[in-house]
Amino acid sequence: MKTIAALALGALVAGCATVPAERSQVALAAPDAIKGVHHVGITVSDIDDTVAFYSKAVPYEVVERRMVPASSLPASVLGKRSGAVEIALVRTPTVFLQLIDIDPASKAPPERRAVTGPGYTHICFQSPSTAPKYDVFKAIGLDMLSRGPGPVDLGGYGVTYAYGFDPDGIMIEMEQLAPAVIAADGERGARRTQFPAWSTHIAQVPGDKAKMVEFYTKVLGYGPRRELPESKRKTYDMVVDIDDIAISASWFDAGNYELEFWHYHKPKTPLAFTKRMFDAIGYNSVVFEVTDLAGTVARLEKEGVVFVGPAFDLGGLRTRYARDPEGNVLGFTQNLTAGPSRSIDGMVELNSRVPSTPRT
């Protein structure tokens, strides 16, 4: 149900404003001004329905919800310029999710994106294998993509995997971890198991993975923790429901969250610059929390990162968007007045931000 759509727009626009461009010289921020991933942006057909669905399976707490004029968001990322959009901020144990409904008065049809990309394809929820969320998601109606009656044991190392589509056609991954795998992570593993499930990463499938890895190395100030060379396995085929695939991958750690980059060599991921917009159902952005937005923008502009649209304030957070080499939206946000409950401080860290020797 669209519970807020009928509210008067004029009463709901407070706290959203475009910020004038910086005119004075700005000192460059160090890469460690990036604290981690603040939120993953997701365009949905109905916020109530999305929250109701995921709340049955994983921790999914709405901490803020508001209607704003569509024109409050930069035209470079949202084509809709009149009327209202609804935005909800959802807290999970590791990261926020920002849900956007661009047409609160009606429900958009489902839209599925190809597992082979390009673009953002899924986020992942992990759970202990002793209480697997795969079973819960299957019971509540997640449309499983992966083959077989249960999650796929990829390589016998204590983790099983599956992909599935929610009612909007948005894909998620489910990973089930054996107790020994969680215990091997020490204190971090123990912190995770305070919760029945947690989100670990967002995946992107670029047409040119090497160029994307180079781009994010500039953004984060360090390279990937792990690299997977071009590989084939029958169990890969089972996870994505495509025969004889060949894939490679890279993983970056950002403390509370991971960035996962896959490339399909067979079937080939298309290479193209696609100007991704928030108007389409699905994952729309990855936004990093920073301690110095102006300094981070200045540093990244010097590195050649292309920013799109002005900075804007919403709910005490100041945000600026950019595009990666293939047109996907990333962003940077600074908590000005939103308070500690809207920052990622205190969320469960998955890994150190310091890269280790890559492994396969």
mmCIF file of C-alpha atoms in Angstrom:
data_model
loop_
_atom_site.group_PDB
_atom_site.id
_atom_site.type_symbol
_atom_site.label_atom_id
_atom_site.label_comp_id
_atom_site.label_asym_id
_atom_site.label_seq_id
_atom_site.Cartn_x
_atom_site.Cartn_y
_atom_site.Cartn_z
ATOM 1 C CA MET A 1 0.000 0.000 0.000
ATOM 2 C CA LYS A 2 1.129 3.560 -0.718
ATOM 3 C CA THR A 3 0.644 4.958 2.780
ATOM 4 C CA ILE A 4 2.250 8.370 2.321
ATOM 5 C CA ALA A 5 1.358 9.191 -1.282
ATOM 6 C CA ALA A 6 -1.698 11.258 -0.394
ATOM 7 C CA LEU A 7 0.100 13.585 2.031
ATOM 8 C CA ALA A 8 0.511 17.188 0.946
ATOM 9 C CA LEU A 9 3.899 17.721 -0.644
ATOM 10 C CA GLY A 10 4.408 21.158 0.846
ATOM 11 C CA ALA A 11 4.493 19.740 4.362
ATOM 12 C CA LEU A 12 7.181 17.211 3.532
ATOM 13 C CA VAL A 13 9.959 19.057 1.740
ATOM 14 C CA ALA A 14 11.861 20.415 4.734
ATOM 15 C CA GLY A 15 15.523 19.452 4.872
ATOM 16 C CA CYS A 16 16.044 19.038 1.121
ATOM 17 C CA ALA A 17 17.958 21.729 -0.755
ATOM 18 C CA THR A 18 20.578 22.177 -3.452
ATOM 19 C CA VAL A 19 23.924 23.419 -2.137
ATOM 20 C CA PRO A 20 25.702 26.284 -3.955
ATOM 21 C CA ALA A 21 28.972 25.252 -5.589
ATOM 22 C CA GLU A 22 32.160 25.842 -3.609
ATOM 23 C CA ARG A 23 33.875 29.003 -4.866
ATOM 24 C CA SER A 24 37.011 29.056 -2.736
ATOM 25 C CA GLN A 25 40.020 26.755 -2.939
ATOM 26 C CA VAL A 26 39.289 23.431 -1.202
ATOM 27 C CA ALA A 27 41.998 21.333 0.441
ATOM 28 C CA LEU A 28 42.188 17.796 -0.912
ATOM 29 C CA ALA A 29 40.964 15.158 1.524
ATOM 30 C CA ALA A 30 42.965 11.981 2.050
ATOM 31 C CA PRO A 31 41.430 8.710 0.796
ATOM 32 C CA ASP A 32 40.739 7.681 4.388
ATOM 33 C CA ALA A 33 38.109 10.431 4.568
ATOM 34 C CA ILE A 34 35.945 7.652 3.108
ATOM 35 C CA LYS A 35 34.546 5.858 6.170
ATOM 36 C CA GLY A 36 32.798 3.061 4.277
ATOM 37 C CA VAL A 37 29.633 2.429 2.298
ATOM 38 C CA HIS A 38 26.785 4.482 3.741
ATOM 39 C CA HIS A 39 23.994 3.075 1.592
ATOM 40 C CA VAL A 40 22.998 1.181 -1.488
ATOM 41 C CA GLY A 41 20.273 2.956 -3.441
ATOM 42 C CA ILE A 42 17.386 0.823 -4.712
ATOM 43 C CA THR A 43 14.422 1.970 -6.782
ATOM 44 C CA VAL A 44 11.321 -0.032 -5.839
ATOM 45 C CA SER A 45 7.687 -0.079 -6.927
ATOM 46 C CA ASP A 46 6.234 0.267 -3.417
ATOM 47 C CA ILE A 47 8.174 0.907 -0.224
ATOM 48 C CA ASP A 48 5.536 -0.705 2.003
ATOM 49 C CA ASP A 49 5.613 -3.914 -0.030
ATOM 50 C CA THR A 50 9.420 -4.032 -0.125
ATOM 51 C CA VAL A 51 9.751 -3.516 3.620
ATOM 52 C CA ALA A 52 7.051 -6.096 4.354
ATOM 53 C CA PHE A 53 8.760 -8.673 2.121
ATOM 54 C CA TYR A 54 12.318 -8.353 3.421
ATOM 55 C CA SER A 55 11.312 -7.910 7.060
ATOM 56 C CA LYS A 56 10.024 -11.484 7.018
ATOM 57 C CA ALA A 57 13.538 -12.774 6.323
ATOM 58 C CA VAL A 58 16.285 -10.379 7.463
ATOM 59 C CA PRO A 59 16.864 -7.395 9.795
ATOM 60 C CA TYR A 60 15.309 -4.491 7.862
ATOM 61 C CA GLU A 61 14.440 -1.459 9.996
ATOM 62 C CA VAL A 62 12.974 1.700 8.474
ATOM 63 C CA VAL A 63 14.602 4.574 10.361
ATOM 64 C CA GLU A 64 13.460 7.456 8.185
ATOM 65 C CA ARG A 65 10.809 7.991 5.530
ATOM 66 C CA ARG A 66 9.817 11.131 3.679
ATOM 67 C CA MET A 67 8.290 12.568 0.507
ATOM 68 C CA VAL A 68 10.318 15.152 -1.418
ATOM 69 C CA PRO A 69 9.819 16.975 -4.716
ATOM 70 C CA ALA A 70 11.346 15.012 -7.591
ATOM 71 C CA SER A 71 13.219 18.175 -8.528
ATOM 72 C CA SER A 72 15.139 17.967 -5.242
ATOM 73 C CA LEU A 73 17.294 15.206 -6.724
ATOM 74 C CA PRO A 74 19.714 16.132 -9.516
ATOM 75 C CA ALA A 75 18.318 15.857 -13.050
ATOM 76 C CA SER A 76 21.520 14.007 -13.926
ATOM 77 C CA VAL A 77 20.309 10.954 -11.967
ATOM 78 C CA LEU A 78 16.493 11.311 -11.923
ATOM 79 C CA GLY A 79 14.592 12.029 -15.117
ATOM 80 C CA LYS A 80 11.320 12.742 -13.321
ATOM 81 C CA ARG A 81 11.179 16.491 -12.598
ATOM 82 C CA SER A 82 7.621 17.123 -11.355
ATOM 83 C CA GLY A 83 5.543 15.699 -8.525
ATOM 84 C CA ALA A 84 6.941 13.803 -5.569
ATOM 85 C CA VAL A 85 9.174 10.842 -4.864
ATOM 86 C CA GLU A 86 9.180 8.837 -1.655
ATOM 87 C CA ILE A 87 12.435 7.930 0.064
ATOM 88 C CA ALA A 88 12.992 5.534 2.974
ATOM 89 C CA LEU A 89 16.239 4.783 4.786
ATOM 90 C CA VAL A 90 16.508 1.187 5.989
ATOM 91 C CA ARG A 91 19.086 0.111 8.555
ATOM 92 C CA THR A 92 20.659 -3.350 8.372
ATOM 93 C CA PRO A 93 23.462 -4.613 10.642
ATOM 94 C CA THR A 94 26.190 -3.584 8.177
ATOM 95 C CA VAL A 95 24.851 -0.881 5.829
ATOM 96 C CA PHE A 96 21.892 1.360 5.091
ATOM 97 C CA LEU A 97 19.625 0.761 2.107
ATOM 98 C CA GLN A 98 17.929 3.787 0.552
ATOM 99 C CA LEU A 99 14.610 2.831 -1.028
ATOM 100 C CA ILE A 100 13.160 5.220 -3.616
ATOM 101 C CA ASP A 101 9.656 5.047 -5.088
ATOM 102 C CA ILE A 102 9.562 7.523 -7.966
ATOM 103 C CA ASP A 103 5.790 7.259 -8.438
ATOM 104 C CA PRO A 104 4.108 6.955 -5.032
ATOM 105 C CA ALA A 105 0.632 7.137 -6.605
ATOM 106 C CA SER A 106 1.002 3.940 -8.661
ATOM 107 C CA LYS A 107 2.934 0.677 -8.700
ATOM 108 C CA ALA A 108 5.552 0.098 -11.394
ATOM 109 C CA PRO A 109 5.841 -3.356 -13.016
ATOM 110 C CA PRO A 110 8.713 -5.704 -12.081
ATOM 111 C CA GLU A 111 11.966 -5.342 -13.989
ATOM 112 C CA ARG A 112 14.702 -7.971 -14.062
ATOM 113 C CA ARG A 113 18.300 -7.239 -14.996
ATOM 114 C CA ALA A 114 20.545 -9.831 -16.594
ATOM 115 C CA VAL A 115 22.845 -11.662 -14.192
ATOM 116 C CA THR A 116 25.597 -11.183 -16.792
ATOM 117 C CA GLY A 117 25.309 -7.388 -16.550
ATOM 118 C CA PRO A 118 26.314 -4.762 -17.214
ATOM 119 C CA GLY A 119 25.655 -2.673 -14.111
ATOM 120 C CA TYR A 120 24.747 -3.331 -10.483
ATOM 121 C CA THR A 121 23.201 -6.803 -10.276
ATOM 122 C CA HIS A 122 22.677 -7.807 -6.638
ATOM 123 C CA ILE A 123 23.340 -7.357 -2.956
ATOM 124 C CA CYS A 124 24.131 -10.334 -0.748
ATOM 125 C CA PHE A 125 22.618 -11.478 2.537
ATOM 126 C CA GLN A 126 24.626 -13.937 4.627
ATOM 127 C CA SER A 127 23.273 -16.156 7.386
ATOM 128 C CA PRO A 128 24.540 -19.105 9.437
ATOM 129 C CA SER A 129 23.997 -22.469 7.767
ATOM 130 C CA THR A 130 22.407 -23.599 11.030
ATOM 131 C CA ALA A 131 19.557 -21.113 10.440
ATOM 132 C CA PRO A 132 19.703 -20.437 6.696
ATOM 133 C CA LYS A 133 17.770 -17.512 5.272
ATOM 134 C CA TYR A 134 17.619 -19.280 1.916
ATOM 135 C CA ASP A 135 14.786 -21.392 3.316
ATOM 136 C CA VAL A 136 12.944 -18.331 4.595
ATOM 137 C CA PHE A 137 13.289 -16.396 1.341
ATOM 138 C CA LYS A 138 12.076 -19.407 -0.624
ATOM 139 C CA ALA A 139 9.075 -19.801 1.678
ATOM 140 C CA ILE A 140 8.004 -16.149 1.315
ATOM 141 C CA GLY A 141 8.120 -16.270 -2.469
ATOM 142 C CA LEU A 142 11.590 -15.263 -3.677
ATOM 143 C CA ASP A 143 11.803 -16.559 -7.258
ATOM 144 C CA MET A 144 14.971 -18.635 -7.228
ATOM 145 C CA LEU A 145 17.280 -18.350 -10.215
ATOM 146 C CA SER A 146 19.821 -20.921 -9.063
ATOM 147 C CA ARG A 147 19.299 -24.545 -9.993
ATOM 148 C CA GLY A 148 18.386 -27.279 -7.586
ATOM 149 C CA PRO A 149 16.258 -27.678 -4.454
ATOM 150 C CA GLY A 150 18.675 -25.767 -2.235
ATOM 151 C CA PRO A 151 21.670 -23.424 -2.292
ATOM 152 C CA VAL A 152 24.729 -24.508 -4.265
ATOM 153 C CA ASP A 153 27.879 -25.783 -2.540
ATOM 154 C CA LEU A 154 30.361 -24.013 -4.778
ATOM 155 C CA GLY A 155 33.628 -25.609 -3.704
ATOM 156 C CA GLY A 156 33.272 -27.547 -0.459
ATOM 157 C CA TYR A 157 34.674 -24.792 1.767
ATOM 158 C CA GLY A 158 31.657 -24.229 4.001
ATOM 159 C CA VAL A 159 29.658 -21.630 2.075
ATOM 160 C CA THR A 160 26.607 -22.239 -0.115
ATOM 161 C CA TYR A 161 25.180 -19.784 -2.645
ATOM 162 C CA ALA A 162 21.958 -18.958 -4.464
ATOM 163 C CA TYR A 163 20.438 -16.113 -6.468
ATOM 164 C CA GLY A 164 16.775 -15.158 -6.550
ATOM 165 C CA PHE A 165 14.417 -12.348 -7.592
ATOM 166 C CA ASP A 166 12.134 -10.405 -5.256
ATOM 167 C CA PRO A 167 8.611 -9.303 -6.324
ATOM 168 C CA ASP A 168 10.088 -6.253 -8.114
ATOM 169 C CA GLY A 169 12.444 -8.477 -10.109
ATOM 170 C CA ILE A 170 15.431 -7.238 -8.085
ATOM 171 C CA MET A 171 18.045 -9.941 -7.597
ATOM 172 C CA ILE A 172 19.671 -10.826 -4.288
ATOM 173 C CA GLU A 173 22.272 -13.392 -3.351
ATOM 174 C CA MET A 174 21.976 -15.649 -0.325
ATOM 175 C CA GLU A 175 25.118 -17.100 1.253
ATOM 176 C CA GLN A 176 24.930 -19.661 4.050
ATOM 177 C CA LEU A 177 28.060 -19.926 6.224
ATOM 178 C CA ALA A 178 29.076 -23.007 8.190
ATOM 179 C CA PRO A 179 29.889 -22.387 11.887
ATOM 180 C CA ALA A 180 33.603 -23.016 11.241
ATOM 181 C CA VAL A 181 33.677 -20.299 8.568
ATOM 182 C CA ILE A 182 32.125 -17.766 10.939
ATOM 183 C CA ALA A 183 34.387 -18.820 13.827
ATOM 184 C CA ALA A 184 37.477 -18.396 11.633
ATOM 185 C CA ASP A 185 36.669 -14.684 11.450
ATOM 186 C CA GLY A 186 37.186 -14.306 15.185
ATOM 187 C CA GLU A 187 35.649 -11.269 16.851
ATOM 188 C CA ARG A 188 34.145 -10.000 13.594
ATOM 189 C CA GLY A 189 32.416 -13.326 13.081
ATOM 190 C CA ALA A 190 31.063 -13.229 16.622
ATOM 191 C CA ARG A 191 29.684 -9.713 16.093
ATOM 192 C CA ARG A 192 27.851 -10.801 12.962
ATOM 193 C CA THR A 193 26.125 -13.667 14.704
ATOM 194 C CA GLN A 194 24.417 -11.228 17.052
ATOM 195 C CA PHE A 195 22.052 -10.931 14.086
ATOM 196 C CA PRO A 196 20.128 -13.618 12.172
ATOM 197 C CA ALA A 197 21.454 -12.243 8.858
ATOM 198 C CA TRP A 198 23.565 -9.402 7.504
ATOM 199 C CA SER A 199 24.365 -7.889 4.111
ATOM 200 C CA THR A 200 27.952 -8.214 2.889
ATOM 201 C CA HIS A 201 28.356 -6.663 -0.548
ATOM 202 C CA ILE A 202 26.966 -5.111 -3.679
ATOM 203 C CA ALA A 203 27.949 -6.686 -6.985
ATOM 204 C CA GLN A 204 28.583 -4.904 -10.234
ATOM 205 C CA VAL A 205 29.244 -6.596 -13.582
ATOM 206 C CA PRO A 206 31.332 -4.288 -15.797
ATOM 207 C CA GLY A 207 32.173 -4.803 -19.443
ATOM 208 C CA ASP A 208 35.778 -3.788 -18.696
ATOM 209 C CA LYS A 209 36.657 -5.043 -15.221
ATOM 210 C CA ALA A 210 40.277 -3.907 -15.354
ATOM 211 C CA LYS A 211 39.208 -0.327 -16.003
ATOM 212 C CA MET A 212 36.632 -0.494 -13.196
ATOM 213 C CA VAL A 213 39.214 -1.866 -10.749
ATOM 214 C CA GLU A 214 41.557 0.978 -11.717
ATOM 215 C CA PHE A 215 38.745 3.482 -11.134
ATOM 216 C CA TYR A 216 37.845 2.191 -7.661
ATOM 217 C CA THR A 217 41.511 1.969 -6.695
ATOM 218 C CA LYS A 218 41.622 5.741 -7.273
ATOM 219 C CA VAL A 219 38.384 6.267 -5.353
ATOM 220 C CA LEU A 220 39.354 4.217 -2.291
ATOM 221 C CA GLY A 221 43.097 4.806 -2.352
ATOM 222 C CA TYR A 222 43.962 1.092 -2.404
ATOM 223 C CA GLY A 223 43.447 -1.933 -4.611
ATOM 224 C CA PRO A 224 41.311 -5.057 -4.341
ATOM 225 C CA ARG A 225 41.766 -7.513 -1.510
ATOM 226 C CA ARG A 226 41.097 -10.517 -3.686
ATOM 227 C CA GLU A 227 41.228 -11.413 -7.377
ATOM 228 C CA LEU A 228 39.739 -14.421 -9.147
ATOM 229 C CA PRO A 229 41.269 -15.121 -12.572
ATOM 230 C CA GLU A 230 39.078 -16.355 -15.406
ATOM 231 C CA SER A 231 37.507 -19.573 -14.125
ATOM 232 C CA LYS A 232 34.922 -22.215 -14.991
ATOM 233 C CA ARG A 233 33.035 -24.633 -12.732
ATOM 234 C CA LYS A 234 29.840 -26.580 -13.116
ATOM 235 C CA THR A 235 28.717 -25.165 -9.790
ATOM 236 C CA TYR A 236 29.037 -21.626 -11.211
ATOM 237 C CA ASP A 237 26.594 -22.679 -13.917
ATOM 238 C CA MET A 238 24.161 -23.873 -11.259
ATOM 239 C CA VAL A 239 24.244 -20.589 -9.344
ATOM 240 C CA VAL A 240 23.472 -18.373 -12.365
ATOM 241 C CA ASP A 241 21.428 -20.926 -14.372
ATOM 242 C CA ILE A 242 23.607 -20.594 -17.486
ATOM 243 C CA ASP A 243 25.642 -23.464 -18.945
ATOM 244 C CA ASP A 244 29.404 -23.321 -19.454
ATOM 245 C CA ILE A 245 30.053 -19.837 -18.067
ATOM 246 C CA ALA A 246 33.531 -18.363 -17.630
ATOM 247 C CA ILE A 247 33.966 -15.562 -15.086
ATOM 248 C CA SER A 248 36.573 -13.466 -13.311
ATOM 249 C CA ALA A 249 36.157 -11.247 -10.264
ATOM 250 C CA SER A 250 37.697 -8.644 -7.949
ATOM 251 C CA TRP A 251 36.719 -7.686 -4.395
ATOM 252 C CA PHE A 252 37.332 -4.422 -2.539
ATOM 253 C CA ASP A 253 36.819 -4.110 1.218
ATOM 254 C CA ALA A 254 35.400 -0.877 2.602
ATOM 255 C CA GLY A 255 35.232 -1.890 6.262
ATOM 256 C CA ASN A 256 31.511 -2.296 6.762
ATOM 257 C CA TYR A 257 30.806 -3.501 3.219
ATOM 258 C CA GLU A 258 32.409 -5.016 0.135
ATOM 259 C CA LEU A 259 32.370 -4.060 -3.527
ATOM 260 C CA GLU A 260 32.301 -7.110 -5.775
ATOM 261 C CA PHE A 261 33.088 -6.898 -9.490
ATOM 262 C CA TRP A 262 32.306 -9.803 -11.807
ATOM 263 C CA HIS A 263 33.036 -10.065 -15.497
ATOM 264 C CA TYR A 264 31.504 -12.740 -17.698
ATOM 265 C CA HIS A 265 33.892 -13.929 -20.384
ATOM 266 C CA LYS A 266 31.308 -16.441 -21.586
ATOM 267 C CA PRO A 267 28.635 -15.317 -22.292
ATOM 268 C CA LYS A 268 30.379 -11.990 -22.752
ATOM 269 C CA THR A 269 29.355 -9.032 -20.583
ATOM 270 C CA PRO A 270 28.565 -6.153 -22.977
ATOM 271 C CA LEU A 271 30.871 -3.135 -22.869
ATOM 272 C CA ALA A 272 29.000 0.148 -23.141
ATOM 273 C CA PHE A 273 28.529 3.460 -21.374
ATOM 274 C CA THR A 274 24.946 3.403 -20.105
ATOM 275 C CA LYS A 275 23.655 6.508 -18.352
ATOM 276 C CA ARG A 276 21.932 4.752 -15.448
ATOM 277 C CA MET A 277 19.041 6.678 -13.894
ATOM 278 C CA PHE A 278 17.071 6.305 -10.662
ATOM 279 C CA ASP A 279 13.820 6.086 -12.663
ATOM 280 C CA ALA A 280 14.313 2.368 -13.410
ATOM 281 C CA ILE A 281 13.456 -0.384 -10.917
ATOM 282 C CA GLY A 282 16.570 -1.932 -9.379
ATOM 283 C CA TYR A 283 19.865 -0.972 -7.791
ATOM 284 C CA ASN A 284 20.604 2.654 -8.619
ATOM 285 C CA SER A 285 23.720 3.712 -6.682
ATOM 286 C CA VAL A 286 26.427 3.023 -4.119
ATOM 287 C CA VAL A 287 27.045 5.940 -1.741
ATOM 288 C CA PHE A 288 30.104 6.242 0.507
ATOM 289 C CA GLU A 289 30.075 8.101 3.810
ATOM 290 C CA VAL A 290 32.883 10.658 4.098
ATOM 291 C CA THR A 291 34.178 12.995 6.776
ATOM 292 C CA ASP A 292 34.959 15.756 4.248
ATOM 293 C CA LEU A 293 32.707 15.911 1.196
ATOM 294 C CA ALA A 294 34.213 19.009 -0.413
ATOM 295 C CA GLY A 295 37.761 17.701 0.038
ATOM 296 C CA THR A 296 36.843 14.257 -1.282
ATOM 297 C CA VAL A 297 35.195 15.749 -4.365
ATOM 298 C CA ALA A 298 38.266 17.922 -4.949
ATOM 299 C CA ARG A 299 40.607 14.919 -4.668
ATOM 300 C CA LEU A 300 38.553 12.749 -6.989
ATOM 301 C CA GLU A 301 38.029 15.488 -9.566
ATOM 302 C CA LYS A 302 41.820 15.766 -9.708
ATOM 303 C CA GLU A 303 41.885 11.996 -10.335
ATOM 304 C CA GLY A 304 39.478 12.429 -13.260
ATOM 305 C CA VAL A 305 36.237 11.299 -11.605
ATOM 306 C CA VAL A 306 33.243 12.953 -13.301
ATOM 307 C CA PHE A 307 30.680 14.366 -10.856
ATOM 308 C CA VAL A 308 27.113 14.920 -12.018
ATOM 309 C CA GLY A 309 24.768 17.536 -10.620
ATOM 310 C CA PRO A 310 25.272 19.752 -7.580
ATOM 311 C CA ALA A 311 25.602 18.682 -3.973
ATOM 312 C CA PHE A 312 22.276 18.618 -2.129
ATOM 313 C CA ASP A 313 21.111 18.313 1.474
ATOM 314 C CA LEU A 314 18.504 15.799 2.573
ATOM 315 C CA GLY A 315 17.709 14.990 6.188
ATOM 316 C CA GLY A 316 20.981 16.379 7.505
ATOM 317 C CA LEU A 317 23.131 14.531 4.944
ATOM 318 C CA ARG A 318 24.949 16.354 2.148
ATOM 319 C CA THR A 319 25.436 14.222 -0.975
ATOM 320 C CA ARG A 320 27.159 14.519 -4.342
ATOM 321 C CA TYR A 321 26.837 11.978 -7.156
ATOM 322 C CA ALA A 322 29.330 10.849 -9.800
ATOM 323 C CA ARG A 323 29.456 8.262 -12.577
ATOM 324 C CA ASP A 324 31.928 5.440 -13.036
ATOM 325 C CA PRO A 325 33.520 4.593 -16.418
ATOM 326 C CA GLU A 326 30.409 2.664 -17.550
ATOM 327 C CA GLY A 327 27.779 5.150 -16.369
ATOM 328 C CA ASN A 328 26.780 3.631 -13.019
ATOM 329 C CA VAL A 329 26.041 6.098 -10.227
ATOM 330 C CA LEU A 330 28.189 6.307 -7.129
ATOM 331 C CA GLY A 331 27.992 8.993 -4.501
ATOM 332 C CA PHE A 332 29.562 10.514 -1.426
ATOM 333 C CA THR A 333 27.653 11.771 1.603
ATOM 334 C CA GLN A 334 28.650 13.689 4.722
ATOM 335 C CA ASN A 335 26.611 13.691 7.911
ATOM 336 C CA LEU A 336 26.191 17.352 8.825
ATOM 337 C CA THR A 337 23.265 17.410 11.255
ATOM 338 C CA ALA A 338 21.566 14.014 10.910
ATOM 339 C CA GLY A 339 23.087 12.680 14.132
ATOM 340 C CA PRO A 340 25.025 9.488 14.897
ATOM 341 C CA SER A 341 22.074 7.180 14.196
ATOM 342 C CA ARG A 342 22.326 8.075 10.487
ATOM 343 C CA SER A 343 26.033 7.251 10.208
ATOM 344 C CA ILE A 344 27.685 3.882 9.704
ATOM 345 C CA ASP A 345 29.750 4.281 12.884
ATOM 346 C CA GLY A 346 29.081 1.278 15.058
ATOM 347 C CA MET A 347 27.831 -0.957 12.265
ATOM 348 C CA VAL A 348 29.348 -4.421 11.982
ATOM 349 C CA GLU A 349 32.644 -4.351 10.084
ATOM 350 C CA LEU A 350 33.188 -7.240 7.714
ATOM 351 C CA ASN A 351 36.882 -6.684 7.026
ATOM 352 C CA SER A 352 39.694 -4.246 7.524
ATOM 353 C CA ARG A 353 39.937 -1.500 4.899
ATOM 354 C CA VAL A 354 43.665 -2.237 4.577
ATOM 355 C CA PRO A 355 44.167 -4.570 1.594
ATOM 356 C CA SER A 356 45.933 -7.856 2.105
ATOM 357 C CA THR A 357 47.826 -9.939 -0.429
ATOM 358 C CA PRO A 358 45.346 -10.981 -3.155
ATOM 359 C CA ARG A 359 44.387 -14.642 -3.107
ATOM 360 C CA THR A 360 42.404 -16.921 -5.380
#
